[in-house]
PDB file of C-alpha atoms in Angstrom:
ATOM      1  CA  MET S   1     -16.057 -23.744  17.756  1.00  0.00           C
ATOM      2  CA  LEU S   2     -14.785 -23.006  14.250  1.00  0.00           C
ATOM      3  CA  TYR S   3     -17.907 -20.947  13.575  1.00  0.00           C
ATOM      4  CA  ASP S   4     -17.393 -18.844  16.705  1.00  0.00           C
ATOM      5  CA  ALA S   5     -13.734 -18.240  15.900  1.00  0.00           C
ATOM      6  CA  LEU S   6     -13.863 -17.509  12.171  1.00  0.00           C
ATOM      7  CA  ILE S   7     -17.396 -16.741  11.000  1.00  0.00           C
ATOM      8  CA  ALA S   8     -19.351 -15.338  13.941  1.00  0.00           C
ATOM      9  CA  PRO S   9     -17.500 -11.971  14.094  1.00  0.00           C
ATOM     10  CA  PHE S  10     -18.428 -11.234  10.466  1.00  0.00           C
ATOM     11  CA  ALA S  11     -21.916 -12.721  10.690  1.00  0.00           C
ATOM     12  CA  GLU S  12     -22.875 -10.780  13.807  1.00  0.00           C
ATOM     13  CA  PHE S  13     -21.264  -7.366  13.298  1.00  0.00           C
ATOM     14  CA  ALA S  14     -21.740  -5.094  10.283  1.00  0.00           C
ATOM     15  CA  PHE S  15     -18.559  -3.127  11.060  1.00  0.00           C
ATOM     16  CA  MET S  16     -16.525  -6.332  10.773  1.00  0.00           C
ATOM     17  CA  ARG S  17     -18.077  -7.086   7.388  1.00  0.00           C
ATOM     18  CA  ARG S  18     -17.327  -3.568   6.153  1.00  0.00           C
ATOM     19  CA  ALA S  19     -13.740  -3.880   7.410  1.00  0.00           C
ATOM     20  CA  LEU S  20     -13.342  -7.197   5.580  1.00  0.00           C
ATOM     21  CA  VAL S  21     -14.662  -5.743   2.310  1.00  0.00           C
ATOM     22  CA  ALA S  22     -12.371  -2.729   2.768  1.00  0.00           C
ATOM     23  CA  SER S  23      -9.416  -5.099   3.227  1.00  0.00           C
ATOM     24  CA  LEU S  24     -10.287  -6.904  -0.014  1.00  0.00           C
ATOM     25  CA  ALA S  25     -10.633  -3.596  -1.891  1.00  0.00           C
ATOM     26  CA  LEU S  26      -7.331  -2.316  -0.518  1.00  0.00           C
ATOM     27  CA  ALA S  27      -5.606  -5.574  -1.444  1.00  0.00           C
ATOM     28  CA  MET S  28      -6.898  -5.408  -5.016  1.00  0.00           C
ATOM     29  CA  GLY S  29      -5.637  -1.859  -5.528  1.00  0.00           C
ATOM     30  CA  CYS S  30      -2.441  -1.948  -3.482  1.00  0.00           C
ATOM     31  CA  GLY S  31      -1.266  -5.412  -4.590  1.00  0.00           C
ATOM     32  CA  PRO S  32      -0.459  -4.512  -8.229  1.00  0.00           C
ATOM     33  CA  ILE S  33       0.871  -1.069  -7.255  1.00  0.00           C
ATOM     34  CA  GLY S  34       3.161  -2.563  -4.624  1.00  0.00           C
ATOM     35  CA  THR S  35       4.335  -5.204  -7.085  1.00  0.00           C
ATOM     36  CA  LEU S  36       5.382  -2.534  -9.594  1.00  0.00           C
ATOM     37  CA  LEU S  37       7.089  -0.506  -6.859  1.00  0.00           C
ATOM     38  CA  VAL S  38       9.131  -3.567  -5.871  1.00  0.00           C
ATOM     39  CA  LEU S  39      10.034  -4.312  -9.494  1.00  0.00           C
ATOM     40  CA  ARG S  40      11.049  -0.694 -10.040  1.00  0.00           C
ATOM     41  CA  ARG S  41      13.141  -0.759  -6.841  1.00  0.00           C
ATOM     42  CA  MET S  42      11.013   2.035  -5.418  1.00  0.00           C
ATOM     43  CA  SER S  43       9.845   0.291  -2.243  1.00  0.00           C
ATOM     44  CA  LEU S  44      11.073   3.066   0.050  1.00  0.00           C
ATOM     45  CA  VAL S  45       9.439   5.644  -2.207  1.00  0.00           C
ATOM     46  CA  GLY S  46       6.119   4.024  -1.305  1.00  0.00           C
ATOM     47  CA  ASP S  47       6.911   4.524   2.367  1.00  0.00           C
ATOM     48  CA  ALA S  48       7.916   8.136   1.735  1.00  0.00           C
ATOM     49  CA  MET S  49       4.694   8.818  -0.173  1.00  0.00           C
ATOM     50  CA  ALA S  50       2.634   7.317   2.651  1.00  0.00           C
ATOM     51  CA  HIS S  51       4.086   9.913   5.010  1.00  0.00           C
ATOM     52  CA  ALA S  52       3.784  12.646   2.400  1.00  0.00           C
ATOM     53  CA  VAL S  53      -0.025  12.556   2.493  1.00  0.00           C
ATOM     54  CA  LEU S  54      -0.036  13.389   6.205  1.00  0.00           C
ATOM     55  CA  PRO S  55       0.210  17.217   6.072  1.00  0.00           C
ATOM     56  CA  GLY S  56      -2.577  17.437   3.497  1.00  0.00           C
ATOM     57  CA  ALA S  57      -4.791  15.112   5.520  1.00  0.00           C
ATOM     58  CA  ALA S  58      -3.913  17.110   8.635  1.00  0.00           C
ATOM     59  CA  LEU S  59      -4.834  20.378   6.913  1.00  0.00           C
ATOM     60  CA  GLY S  60      -8.148  18.852   5.870  1.00  0.00           C
ATOM     61  CA  PHE S  61      -8.680  17.835   9.485  1.00  0.00           C
ATOM     62  CA  VAL S  62      -7.896  21.360  10.709  1.00  0.00           C
ATOM     63  CA  LEU S  63     -10.368  22.896   8.232  1.00  0.00           C
ATOM     64  CA  ALA S  64     -13.227  20.401   8.471  1.00  0.00           C
ATOM     65  CA  GLY S  65     -12.540  17.924  11.273  1.00  0.00           C
ATOM     66  CA  LEU S  66     -12.642  14.196  10.525  1.00  0.00           C
ATOM     67  CA  SER S  67     -14.160  14.792   7.096  1.00  0.00           C
ATOM     68  CA  LEU S  68     -13.597  12.001   4.582  1.00  0.00           C
ATOM     69  CA  PHE S  69     -13.709  14.331   1.581  1.00  0.00           C
ATOM     70  CA  TRP S  70     -11.413  17.083   2.844  1.00  0.00           C
ATOM     71  CA  MET S  71      -8.846  14.762   4.418  1.00  0.00           C
ATOM     72  CA  SER S  72      -8.721  12.632   1.263  1.00  0.00           C
ATOM     73  CA  LEU S  73      -8.428  15.675  -0.993  1.00  0.00           C
ATOM     74  CA  GLY S  74      -5.731  17.203   1.203  1.00  0.00           C
ATOM     75  CA  GLY S  75      -3.773  13.954   1.318  1.00  0.00           C
ATOM     76  CA  PHE S  76      -3.988  13.555  -2.454  1.00  0.00           C
ATOM     77  CA  VAL S  77      -2.781  17.095  -3.149  1.00  0.00           C
ATOM     78  CA  ALA S  78       0.040  16.831  -0.598  1.00  0.00           C
ATOM     79  CA  GLY S  79       1.199  13.496  -1.998  1.00  0.00           C
ATOM     80  CA  LEU S  80       1.279  14.807  -5.557  1.00  0.00           C
ATOM     81  CA  LEU S  81       3.108  17.939  -4.428  1.00  0.00           C
ATOM     82  CA  VAL S  82       5.813  15.930  -2.663  1.00  0.00           C
ATOM     83  CA  ALA S  83       6.200  13.596  -5.658  1.00  0.00           C
ATOM     84  CA  THR S  84       6.500  16.567  -8.033  1.00  0.00           C
ATOM     85  CA  LEU S  85       8.939  18.502  -5.861  1.00  0.00           C
ATOM     86  CA  SER S  86      11.095  15.419  -5.216  1.00  0.00           C
ATOM     87  CA  GLY S  87      11.356  14.674  -8.923  1.00  0.00           C
ATOM     88  CA  LEU S  88      12.090  18.317  -9.705  1.00  0.00           C
ATOM     89  CA  VAL S  89      14.877  18.559  -7.116  1.00  0.00           C
ATOM     90  CA  ALA S  90      16.403  15.327  -8.436  1.00  0.00           C
ATOM     91  CA  ARG S  91      16.455  16.709 -11.985  1.00  0.00           C
ATOM     92  CA  VAL S  92      17.844  20.183 -11.285  1.00  0.00           C
ATOM     93  CA  THR S  93      20.414  19.190  -8.637  1.00  0.00           C
ATOM     94  CA  GLN S  94      22.901  16.383  -8.017  1.00  0.00           C
ATOM     95  CA  LEU S  95      20.705  14.864  -5.287  1.00  0.00           C
ATOM     96  CA  ARG S  96      19.285  11.445  -6.133  1.00  0.00           C
ATOM     97  CA  GLU S  97      15.508  10.990  -6.214  1.00  0.00           C
ATOM     98  CA  ASP S  98      15.402   8.580  -3.261  1.00  0.00           C
ATOM     99  CA  ALA S  99      17.280  11.060  -1.073  1.00  0.00           C
ATOM    100  CA  SER S 100      14.974  13.841  -2.234  1.00  0.00           C
ATOM    101  CA  PHE S 101      11.918  11.751  -1.344  1.00  0.00           C
ATOM    102  CA  ALA S 102      13.388  11.019   2.088  1.00  0.00           C
ATOM    103  CA  ALA S 103      13.946  14.723   2.777  1.00  0.00           C
ATOM    104  CA  PHE S 104      10.451  15.756   1.742  1.00  0.00           C
ATOM    105  CA  TYR S 105       8.715  12.925   3.566  1.00  0.00           C
ATOM    106  CA  LEU S 106      10.455  13.826   6.839  1.00  0.00           C
ATOM    107  CA  ILE S 107       9.378  17.443   6.401  1.00  0.00           C
ATOM    108  CA  SER S 108       5.828  16.286   5.589  1.00  0.00           C
ATOM    109  CA  LEU S 109       5.607  13.934   8.553  1.00  0.00           C
ATOM    110  CA  ALA S 110       6.747  16.570  11.033  1.00  0.00           C
ATOM    111  CA  THR S 111       4.428  19.210   9.542  1.00  0.00           C
ATOM    112  CA  GLY S 112       1.418  16.881   9.669  1.00  0.00           C
ATOM    113  CA  VAL S 113       2.024  15.829  13.266  1.00  0.00           C
ATOM    114  CA  ILE S 114       2.339  19.460  14.368  1.00  0.00           C
ATOM    115  CA  LEU S 115      -0.866  20.458  12.552  1.00  0.00           C
ATOM    116  CA  VAL S 116      -2.936  17.685  14.097  1.00  0.00           C
ATOM    117  CA  SER S 117      -1.435  17.947  17.579  1.00  0.00           C
ATOM    118  CA  THR S 118      -1.956  21.722  17.772  1.00  0.00           C
ATOM    119  CA  HIS S 119      -5.553  21.655  16.470  1.00  0.00           C
ATOM    120  CA  GLY S 120      -6.843  18.423  17.974  1.00  0.00           C
ATOM    121  CA  SER S 121      -6.388  15.877  20.738  1.00  0.00           C
ATOM    122  CA  ASN S 122      -4.112  12.891  21.084  1.00  0.00           C
ATOM    123  CA  VAL S 123      -7.041  10.720  20.001  1.00  0.00           C
ATOM    124  CA  ASP S 124      -7.305  12.685  16.747  1.00  0.00           C
ATOM    125  CA  LEU S 125      -3.563  12.329  16.162  1.00  0.00           C
ATOM    126  CA  MET S 126      -3.719   8.571  16.724  1.00  0.00           C
ATOM    127  CA  HIS S 127      -6.670   8.301  14.326  1.00  0.00           C
ATOM    128  CA  VAL S 128      -4.823  10.129  11.557  1.00  0.00           C
ATOM    129  CA  LEU S 129      -1.545   8.258  12.109  1.00  0.00           C
ATOM    130  CA  PHE S 130      -2.905   4.746  12.644  1.00  0.00           C
ATOM    131  CA  GLY S 131      -6.489   4.863  11.343  1.00  0.00           C
ATOM    132  CA  SER S 132      -9.248   2.451  12.327  1.00  0.00           C
ATOM    133  CA  ILE S 133     -10.461   0.000   9.735  1.00  0.00           C
ATOM    134  CA  LEU S 134     -13.249  -1.040  12.110  1.00  0.00           C
ATOM    135  CA  ALA S 135     -14.639   2.498  11.841  1.00  0.00           C
ATOM    136  CA  VAL S 136     -14.877   2.440   8.028  1.00  0.00           C
ATOM    137  CA  ASP S 137     -18.362   3.620   7.043  1.00  0.00           C
ATOM    138  CA  ASP S 138     -20.246   3.218   3.769  1.00  0.00           C
ATOM    139  CA  HIS S 139     -18.795   6.418   2.264  1.00  0.00           C
ATOM    140  CA  ALA S 140     -15.194   5.413   3.065  1.00  0.00           C
ATOM    141  CA  LEU S 141     -15.851   1.917   1.746  1.00  0.00           C
ATOM    142  CA  LEU S 142     -17.207   3.350  -1.506  1.00  0.00           C
ATOM    143  CA  LEU S 143     -14.119   5.561  -1.846  1.00  0.00           C
ATOM    144  CA  VAL S 144     -11.719   2.654  -1.297  1.00  0.00           C
ATOM    145  CA  ALA S 145     -13.607   0.388  -3.720  1.00  0.00           C
ATOM    146  CA  SER S 146     -13.770   3.125  -6.368  1.00  0.00           C
ATOM    147  CA  ILE S 147     -10.044   3.848  -6.127  1.00  0.00           C
ATOM    148  CA  SER S 148      -9.212   0.142  -6.407  1.00  0.00           C
ATOM    149  CA  SER S 149     -11.486  -0.254  -9.457  1.00  0.00           C
ATOM    150  CA  VAL S 150     -10.004   2.773 -11.235  1.00  0.00           C
ATOM    151  CA  THR S 151      -6.496   1.562 -10.391  1.00  0.00           C
ATOM    152  CA  LEU S 152      -7.074  -1.846 -11.979  1.00  0.00           C
ATOM    153  CA  LEU S 153      -8.657  -0.301 -15.084  1.00  0.00           C
ATOM    154  CA  LEU S 154      -5.823   2.199 -15.565  1.00  0.00           C
ATOM    155  CA  LEU S 155      -3.130  -0.415 -14.997  1.00  0.00           C
ATOM    156  CA  ALA S 156      -4.768  -2.678 -17.567  1.00  0.00           C
ATOM    157  CA  THR S 157      -4.851   0.244 -20.036  1.00  0.00           C
ATOM    158  CA  ILE S 158      -1.206   1.293 -19.677  1.00  0.00           C
ATOM    159  CA  TYR S 159       0.212  -2.107 -18.720  1.00  0.00           C
ATOM    160  CA  ARG S 160       2.602  -2.602 -21.655  1.00  0.00           C
ATOM    161  CA  PRO S 161       4.244   0.847 -21.784  1.00  0.00           C
ATOM    162  CA  LEU S 162       4.382   0.994 -17.989  1.00  0.00           C
ATOM    163  CA  LEU S 163       6.153  -2.348 -17.862  1.00  0.00           C
ATOM    164  CA  ILE S 164       8.607  -1.298 -20.584  1.00  0.00           C
ATOM    165  CA  GLU S 165       9.240   1.979 -18.738  1.00  0.00           C
ATOM    166  CA  CYS S 166       9.852  -0.091 -15.621  1.00  0.00           C
ATOM    167  CA  PHE S 167      12.542  -2.350 -17.139  1.00  0.00           C
ATOM    168  CA  ASP S 168      13.936  -0.328 -20.066  1.00  0.00           C
ATOM    169  CA  PRO S 169      12.939   3.363 -20.094  1.00  0.00           C
ATOM    170  CA  GLY S 170      15.571   4.112 -22.730  1.00  0.00           C
ATOM    171  CA  PHE S 171      13.846   1.823 -25.240  1.00  0.00           C
ATOM    172  CA  LEU S 172      10.486   3.493 -24.575  1.00  0.00           C
ATOM    173  CA  ASN S 173      11.953   6.938 -25.215  1.00  0.00           C
ATOM    174  CA  ALA S 174      13.720   5.721 -28.354  1.00  0.00           C
ATOM    175  CA  ALA S 175      10.399   4.378 -29.640  1.00  0.00           C
ATOM    176  CA  GLY S 176       8.889   7.852 -29.368  1.00  0.00           C
ATOM    177  CA  ALA S 177       6.688   7.170 -26.342  1.00  0.00           C
ATOM    178  CA  ARG S 178       6.730   9.548 -23.404  1.00  0.00           C
ATOM    179  CA  GLY S 179       7.904   7.404 -20.524  1.00  0.00           C
ATOM    180  CA  GLY S 180       7.638  10.337 -18.151  1.00  0.00           C
ATOM    181  CA  VAL S 181       3.863  10.476 -18.693  1.00  0.00           C
ATOM    182  CA  TYR S 182       3.442   6.838 -17.692  1.00  0.00           C
ATOM    183  CA  HIS S 183       5.699   7.380 -14.695  1.00  0.00           C
ATOM    184  CA  LEU S 184       3.529  10.325 -13.633  1.00  0.00           C
ATOM    185  CA  VAL S 185       0.323   8.314 -14.026  1.00  0.00           C
ATOM    186  CA  PHE S 186       1.866   5.551 -11.948  1.00  0.00           C
ATOM    187  CA  MET S 187       2.877   7.969  -9.178  1.00  0.00           C
ATOM    188  CA  VAL S 188      -0.672   9.361  -9.145  1.00  0.00           C
ATOM    189  CA  LEU S 189      -1.957   5.811  -8.665  1.00  0.00           C
ATOM    190  CA  VAL S 190       0.509   5.313  -5.816  1.00  0.00           C
ATOM    191  CA  VAL S 191      -0.769   8.454  -4.109  1.00  0.00           C
ATOM    192  CA  VAL S 192      -4.488   7.707  -4.504  1.00  0.00           C
ATOM    193  CA  ASN S 193      -4.064   4.148  -3.214  1.00  0.00           C
ATOM    194  CA  LEU S 194      -2.155   5.429  -0.203  1.00  0.00           C
ATOM    195  CA  VAL S 195      -4.994   7.897   0.374  1.00  0.00           C
ATOM    196  CA  ALA S 196      -7.429   4.967   0.250  1.00  0.00           C
ATOM    197  CA  GLY S 197      -5.250   3.005   2.660  1.00  0.00           C
ATOM    198  CA  PHE S 198      -4.912   5.970   4.984  1.00  0.00           C
ATOM    199  CA  GLN S 199      -8.698   6.051   5.445  1.00  0.00           C
ATOM    200  CA  ALA S 200      -8.578   2.557   6.928  1.00  0.00           C
ATOM    201  CA  LEU S 201      -5.066   2.062   8.321  1.00  0.00           C
ATOM    202  CA  GLY S 202      -3.752   5.583   8.928  1.00  0.00           C
ATOM    203  CA  THR S 203      -0.813   7.263   7.260  1.00  0.00           C
ATOM    204  CA  LEU S 204       1.831   5.197   9.077  1.00  0.00           C
ATOM    205  CA  MET S 205       0.234   1.798   8.418  1.00  0.00           C
ATOM    206  CA  ALA S 206      -1.162   2.306   4.888  1.00  0.00           C
ATOM    207  CA  VAL S 207       2.096   1.459   3.149  1.00  0.00           C
ATOM    208  CA  GLY S 208       2.174  -1.911   4.938  1.00  0.00           C
ATOM    209  CA  MET S 209      -0.757  -3.211   2.888  1.00  0.00           C
ATOM    210  CA  MET S 210       1.004  -2.029  -0.265  1.00  0.00           C
ATOM    211  CA  MET S 211       4.592  -3.213   0.245  1.00  0.00           C
ATOM    212  CA  LEU S 212       4.569  -6.300   2.495  1.00  0.00           C
ATOM    213  CA  PRO S 213       2.298  -8.483   0.302  1.00  0.00           C
ATOM    214  CA  ALA S 214       4.214  -7.408  -2.802  1.00  0.00           C
ATOM    215  CA  ALA S 215       7.560  -8.221  -1.176  1.00  0.00           C
ATOM    216  CA  ALA S 216       6.270 -11.613  -0.002  1.00  0.00           C
ATOM    217  CA  ALA S 217       4.894 -12.405  -3.468  1.00  0.00           C
ATOM    218  CA  ARG S 218       8.432 -12.290  -4.927  1.00  0.00           C
ATOM    219  CA  PHE S 219       9.095 -15.643  -3.221  1.00  0.00           C
ATOM    220  CA  TRP S 220       6.057 -17.342  -4.770  1.00  0.00           C
ATOM    221  CA  ALA S 221       5.868 -16.112  -8.388  1.00  0.00           C
ATOM    222  CA  ARG S 222       8.149 -14.676 -11.066  1.00  0.00           C
ATOM    223  CA  GLU S 223       6.033 -13.096 -13.785  1.00  0.00           C
ATOM    224  CA  VAL S 224       4.416  -9.725 -13.264  1.00  0.00           C
ATOM    225  CA  TRP S 225       0.708 -10.555 -13.226  1.00  0.00           C
ATOM    226  CA  PRO S 226       1.130 -13.731 -11.129  1.00  0.00           C
ATOM    227  CA  LEU S 227       3.115 -11.562  -8.722  1.00  0.00           C
ATOM    228  CA  ALA S 228       0.230  -9.094  -8.563  1.00  0.00           C
ATOM    229  CA  VAL S 229      -2.340 -11.856  -8.030  1.00  0.00           C
ATOM    230  CA  VAL S 230      -0.298 -13.425  -5.228  1.00  0.00           C
ATOM    231  CA  ALA S 231       0.162  -9.977  -3.639  1.00  0.00           C
ATOM    232  CA  ILE S 232      -3.614  -9.415  -3.745  1.00  0.00           C
ATOM    233  CA  ALA S 233      -4.220 -12.819  -2.145  1.00  0.00           C
ATOM    234  CA  ILE S 234      -1.661 -12.189   0.599  1.00  0.00           C
ATOM    235  CA  GLY S 235      -3.152  -8.748   1.245  1.00  0.00           C
ATOM    236  CA  PHE S 236      -6.652 -10.171   1.618  1.00  0.00           C
ATOM    237  CA  VAL S 237      -5.514 -13.027   3.876  1.00  0.00           C
ATOM    238  CA  SER S 238      -3.624 -10.489   5.985  1.00  0.00           C
ATOM    239  CA  GLY S 239      -6.780  -8.407   6.303  1.00  0.00           C
ATOM    240  CA  LEU S 240      -8.908 -11.419   7.234  1.00  0.00           C
ATOM    241  CA  VAL S 241      -6.493 -12.861   9.778  1.00  0.00           C
ATOM    242  CA  GLY S 242      -5.595  -9.429  11.176  1.00  0.00           C
ATOM    243  CA  LEU S 243      -9.255  -8.579  11.755  1.00  0.00           C
ATOM    244  CA  LEU S 244      -9.848 -11.887  13.522  1.00  0.00           C
ATOM    245  CA  VAL S 245      -6.780 -11.378  15.705  1.00  0.00           C
ATOM    246  CA  SER S 246      -7.922  -7.843  16.494  1.00  0.00           C
ATOM    247  CA  TYR S 247     -11.406  -9.091  17.427  1.00  0.00           C
ATOM    248  CA  HIS S 248     -10.343 -12.015  19.621  1.00  0.00           C
ATOM    249  CA  VAL S 249      -7.207 -10.561  21.249  1.00  0.00           C
ATOM    250  CA  ASN S 250      -8.464  -6.964  21.515  1.00  0.00           C
ATOM    251  CA  VAL S 251      -5.544  -5.278  19.765  1.00  0.00           C
ATOM    252  CA  PRO S 252      -5.664  -2.412  17.220  1.00  0.00           C
ATOM    253  CA  SER S 253      -6.868  -3.686  13.863  1.00  0.00           C
ATOM    254  CA  GLY S 254      -4.472  -1.766  11.583  1.00  0.00           C
ATOM    255  CA  PRO S 255      -1.244  -2.927  13.252  1.00  0.00           C
ATOM    256  CA  ALA S 256      -2.687  -6.462  13.519  1.00  0.00           C
ATOM    257  CA  ILE S 257      -3.247  -6.547   9.756  1.00  0.00           C
ATOM    258  CA  VAL S 258       0.230  -5.197   9.003  1.00  0.00           C
ATOM    259  CA  LEU S 259       1.875  -7.604  11.467  1.00  0.00           C
ATOM    260  CA  THR S 260       0.009 -10.492   9.826  1.00  0.00           C
ATOM    261  CA  ALA S 261       1.344  -9.384   6.446  1.00  0.00           C
ATOM    262  CA  GLY S 262       4.791  -9.137   8.027  1.00  0.00           C
ATOM    263  CA  GLY S 263       4.463 -12.692   9.353  1.00  0.00           C
ATOM    264  CA  ILE S 264       3.548 -13.955   5.880  1.00  0.00           C
ATOM    265  CA  TYR S 265       6.545 -12.081   4.482  1.00  0.00           C
ATOM    266  CA  LEU S 266       8.924 -13.711   6.985  1.00  0.00           C
ATOM    267  CA  ALA S 267       7.425 -17.143   6.266  1.00  0.00           C
ATOM    268  CA  SER S 268       7.916 -16.474   2.533  1.00  0.00           C
ATOM    269  CA  VAL S 269      11.549 -15.500   3.096  1.00  0.00           C
ATOM    270  CA  LEU S 270      12.045 -18.789   4.918  1.00  0.00           C
ATOM    271  CA  ALA S 271      10.031 -21.222   2.802  1.00  0.00           C
ATOM    272  CA  GLY S 272       8.894 -19.538  -0.403  1.00  0.00           C
ATOM    273  CA  ARG S 273       9.028 -21.349  -3.725  1.00  0.00           C
ATOM    274  CA  PHE S 274      11.653 -19.104  -5.334  1.00  0.00           C
ATOM    275  CA  GLU S 275      14.891 -17.748  -3.831  1.00  0.00           C
ATOM    276  CA  SER S 276      13.814 -18.342  -0.228  1.00  0.00           C
ATOM    277  CA  ILE S 277      16.262 -19.625   2.392  1.00  0.00           C
ATOM    278  CA  LEU S 278      15.011 -23.197   2.039  1.00  0.00           C
ATOM    279  CA  ALA S 279      14.908 -23.012  -1.761  1.00  0.00           C
ATOM    280  CA  ARG S 280      18.483 -21.725  -1.918  1.00  0.00           C
ATOM    281  CA  TYR S 281      20.158 -23.889   0.687  1.00  0.00           C
ATOM    282  CA  LEU S 282      18.102 -27.078   0.956  1.00  0.00           C
ATOM    283  CA  PRO S 283      19.238 -29.788  -1.524  1.00  0.00           C
ATOM    284  CA  ARG S 284      16.999 -29.873  -4.587  1.00  0.00           C
ATOM    285  CA  SER S 285      16.327 -33.569  -4.075  1.00  0.00           C
ATOM    286  CA  HIS S 286      14.733 -32.776  -0.713  1.00  0.00           C
ATOM    287  CA  LEU S 287      12.542 -30.095  -2.292  1.00  0.00           C
ATOM    288  CA  ARG S 288      11.339 -32.539  -4.954  1.00  0.00           C
ATOM    289  CA  ALA S 289      10.541 -35.104  -2.299  1.00  0.00           C
TER     290      ALA S 289
END
């Protein structure tokens, strides 16, 4: 019974195994990125960037159909363009960066939907918006795994200055380091990981794998790397459970994964180790018991 419920779907079907590996790769790349976004209070920027890749991916679709290379390249370029323009508007006007991101992501979302809907079918639009992790092939899996590997290597390389820029950018500038360079590298990593997530979960769901595990991790750890590790673990568990729910209940895999991550987040809010509802309001003697 346990074998049929938990192991048989992955043992019998190659597409389920590829989807599970893709979930692990996405969790490893998106977990640390989402953690840093939460720490930098840029959670909604992640959501904005997820929508910002849509017009580029849609343009790639218009030019070459459902081509992994062209849709990924288009999404990457569009995401970087929105990030650059949003930062530029925030620096040359009185508009704050979060408001600038919101404006550009709404423009991007509408443009992408129009491009796909006018040059394809409703099925194509649903694929771009919501993805299908069960349809991940070897090339998409290689792309996701490569992006996650590069992300971890780059984060390990720039970890210290990026963390200082996160908590005290003034100190980093006073020390002669260029905090803006590290911020730009970080935004590039945000974009490429959202592009990787979009291949499996679609542009609307990709940010879920990045932000929900990171937000849930805040209730289980306090230091940066433990936060990232917990976020990776929650992301992978969400992928595993979401795929099983999708297989047995016959619901879309991407939303099932994101809803699983959302369930873990709500459980963490209620009963997490740090600053959860139970930790704040239950007597400490009860928690020790």
